[in-house]
Amino acid sequence: MRHLVEKGLVFGGLILVDSPVLVERYRRALKHLTGKESKLEDFHVDISGFSPEIGDELGDMHYLNHPGFNRQFILLTTDQKNAPLLHSAFSTSRSVLRRFIEANETELFALTARDAVAGELVNSAFAADAPARLFDIRKVTVEADTTQGTVAAADRLAGLIERFKTEPDAWWDDKLIAEMIEMAGVTGDLTRNPVRLRAMSFEQDDFWTSHFGGVYLFRSVPQPAAIVAGDKHDLGPLPVPEVLDLQDRTGIARFLAVNELAEPVVTGRSSETVALLRQKMDFIAADVVGTEGTLPQEVTRRDLRVLARRHAGQLPPEWDGLAALLAWAEEGARWPRITSDHPAYFYTLKARRTPAAELVNMLLAELAPRDVRQVFLCHKELFYRLYRTWPEAKQAFVAEILSSEYRMDEAGTRETIFGPEDAMQEPASLAEGPWGQVTPSGADERDIMDLVGPWGVLRRR
């Protein structure tokens, strides 16, 4: 992982903890949550408070997430909301933590000024001992307090204050008054610094989990399904109408189509279209040449295209499919029919702007693993797993390209690949409107390229 670390592509964006006060608070919270202790004087943390340095010290990279369920967290500062989440077992965990921090930012700012906030993401199911148990997960509730129990003490004090104000003889109740004074010593002045955190729960209809080899669960769409990375038969019966695995390409294409979850990355001829297709082809060429061990230590885009021509007979059908599409976009050649049984099919798709867009792009990245940039952007766990298997030259090339073309302009790169990502509006009913621009294998086709681009339209029967 050396090249990724040097380019800031792994462990980048983490929060440095080097203040003795914050270090001591973290140690206290770590002991409070896990019973473990750290002697490090400085380290980095992600959005959940996980530290790779402390994980290395303890010999346990899952010390805040042992069973892969009900992830624990430690907050030292609200700045953690912008940090990544490492070793994620559920695709929704980071967004839940971020939304919790943003919704309680004022309260958390006040609390973390005095102590660390520790807590847990509590699933509505408490274990993943069988695949069917994943379907018991309906929501995640965030439970949090300081290591000194400030929030619980504040709730207790609020109740005592209410008794003091409403009970006729409370003025003469020395025990009640003494308890209020004791609680106020922990919470401070509640009238000036409220410390009550909002009880927050988040619906979990659609998510990915690393359990059981990787499972994508879509329940909010008109035709729900589970898509698994391994053999679907190994999971046994699941309480969902359709179970697919990654080898069922036509089934996945049809699932995306009928639920209107994906659309083509290319809808017309333009310089942006040409650049995007060339970039995808370059990554595929680098994948092939790099896997063979013939990729130079330093290589430019131009060098890659020379290598692609030199290895033309070895390039995979994914490259050929995109090359045919490039010829249509750049030279006016006849447009290709790329159906779901073509290896290039999922390289030509991106998520539509729906609440499940992030999950769909994650799925598409796993279906198009040679496009390492999309894998890096959409499925970090898969990217790091693949990266460890690559030759040194390919690792160096990928790290350099990602650093120069993504890190330099993250927003611009994402907009080029996925389109604008401004505030998402609630979508219209998923049943409304025609499905355009992709053609699952076996679906009806009609040539209306001028209206919808090179894929045609899927007509529902």
Tab-separated table of N, CA, C and O in Angstrom, residues 13 15 68 72 120 134 137 173 199 213 258 268 272 295 311 314 347 404 441:
chain	number	residue	atom	x	y	z
A	13	GLY	N	-7.240	12.188	4.561
A	13	GLY	CA	-8.401	12.838	5.143
A	13	GLY	C	-8.666	12.473	6.583
A	13	GLY	O	-9.683	12.894	7.155
A	15	ILE	N	-8.122	12.529	10.711
A	15	ILE	CA	-7.919	13.620	11.663
A	15	ILE	C	-6.721	13.294	12.563
A	15	ILE	O	-6.697	12.234	13.194
A	68	GLY	N	-18.459	-6.917	13.190
A	68	GLY	CA	-18.917	-6.343	11.932
A	68	GLY	C	-20.344	-5.850	12.005
A	68	GLY	O	-20.965	-5.539	10.993
A	72	GLN	N	-19.039	0.663	16.894
A	72	GLN	CA	-18.830	1.647	17.950
A	72	GLN	C	-18.069	2.845	17.391
A	72	GLN	O	-17.398	2.745	16.351
A	120	GLU	N	-22.547	3.976	19.738
A	120	GLU	CA	-22.690	2.765	18.935
A	120	GLU	C	-23.803	2.962	17.918
A	120	GLU	O	-24.797	3.649	18.189
A	134	LEU	N	-29.952	-10.626	7.737
A	134	LEU	CA	-29.727	-9.296	7.172
A	134	LEU	C	-31.047	-8.587	6.891
A	134	LEU	O	-31.119	-7.358	6.933
A	137	ILE	N	-32.709	-6.222	9.447
A	137	ILE	CA	-32.212	-4.855	9.622
A	137	ILE	C	-33.170	-3.896	8.929
A	137	ILE	O	-33.319	-3.920	7.709
A	173	ASP	N	-36.967	20.245	50.106
A	173	ASP	CA	-36.403	18.905	49.921
A	173	ASP	C	-34.887	19.020	49.752
A	173	ASP	O	-34.366	19.190	48.643
A	199	ALA	N	-32.319	11.880	19.701
A	199	ALA	CA	-32.404	10.438	19.440
A	199	ALA	C	-32.662	10.267	17.951
A	199	ALA	O	-33.679	10.719	17.428
A	213	GLY	N	-19.628	-12.667	2.052
A	213	GLY	CA	-18.949	-12.461	0.781
A	213	GLY	C	-19.359	-11.210	0.040
A	213	GLY	O	-18.795	-10.892	-1.011
A	258	VAL	N	-35.922	-2.235	-14.878
A	258	VAL	CA	-37.321	-2.143	-14.455
A	258	VAL	C	-37.480	-1.228	-13.248
A	258	VAL	O	-38.550	-0.645	-13.039
A	268	GLY	N	-24.452	11.129	-26.080
A	268	GLY	CA	-24.286	11.854	-27.332
A	268	GLY	C	-22.824	12.039	-27.654
A	268	GLY	O	-21.943	11.652	-26.884
A	272	GLU	N	-16.361	15.653	-24.114
A	272	GLU	CA	-16.405	15.021	-22.794
A	272	GLU	C	-16.653	13.516	-22.930
A	272	GLU	O	-16.054	12.717	-22.218
A	295	LEU	N	4.327	-3.255	-17.716
A	295	LEU	CA	4.032	-1.834	-17.613
A	295	LEU	C	5.241	-1.110	-17.038
A	295	LEU	O	5.730	-1.467	-15.961
A	311	HIS	N	-0.345	-4.430	-27.880
A	311	HIS	CA	-0.955	-5.623	-27.293
A	311	HIS	C	-2.399	-5.790	-27.769
A	311	HIS	O	-3.231	-6.364	-27.054
A	314	GLN	N	-4.321	-8.913	-27.279
A	314	GLN	CA	-4.495	-9.393	-25.908
A	314	GLN	C	-5.516	-8.593	-25.115
A	314	GLN	O	-5.832	-8.949	-23.988
A	347	TYR	N	-19.695	-1.286	-18.005
A	347	TYR	CA	-18.755	-0.164	-18.076
A	347	TYR	C	-19.430	1.067	-18.673
A	347	TYR	O	-18.896	2.174	-18.576
A	404	SER	N	-3.052	12.280	-9.668
A	404	SER	CA	-2.961	13.441	-10.559
A	404	SER	C	-4.302	13.837	-11.144
A	404	SER	O	-4.563	15.021	-11.363
A	441	SER	N	-29.940	-7.814	-22.443
A	441	SER	CA	-29.966	-8.848	-23.471
A	441	SER	C	-31.340	-9.499	-23.541
A	441	SER	O	-31.922	-9.866	-22.536
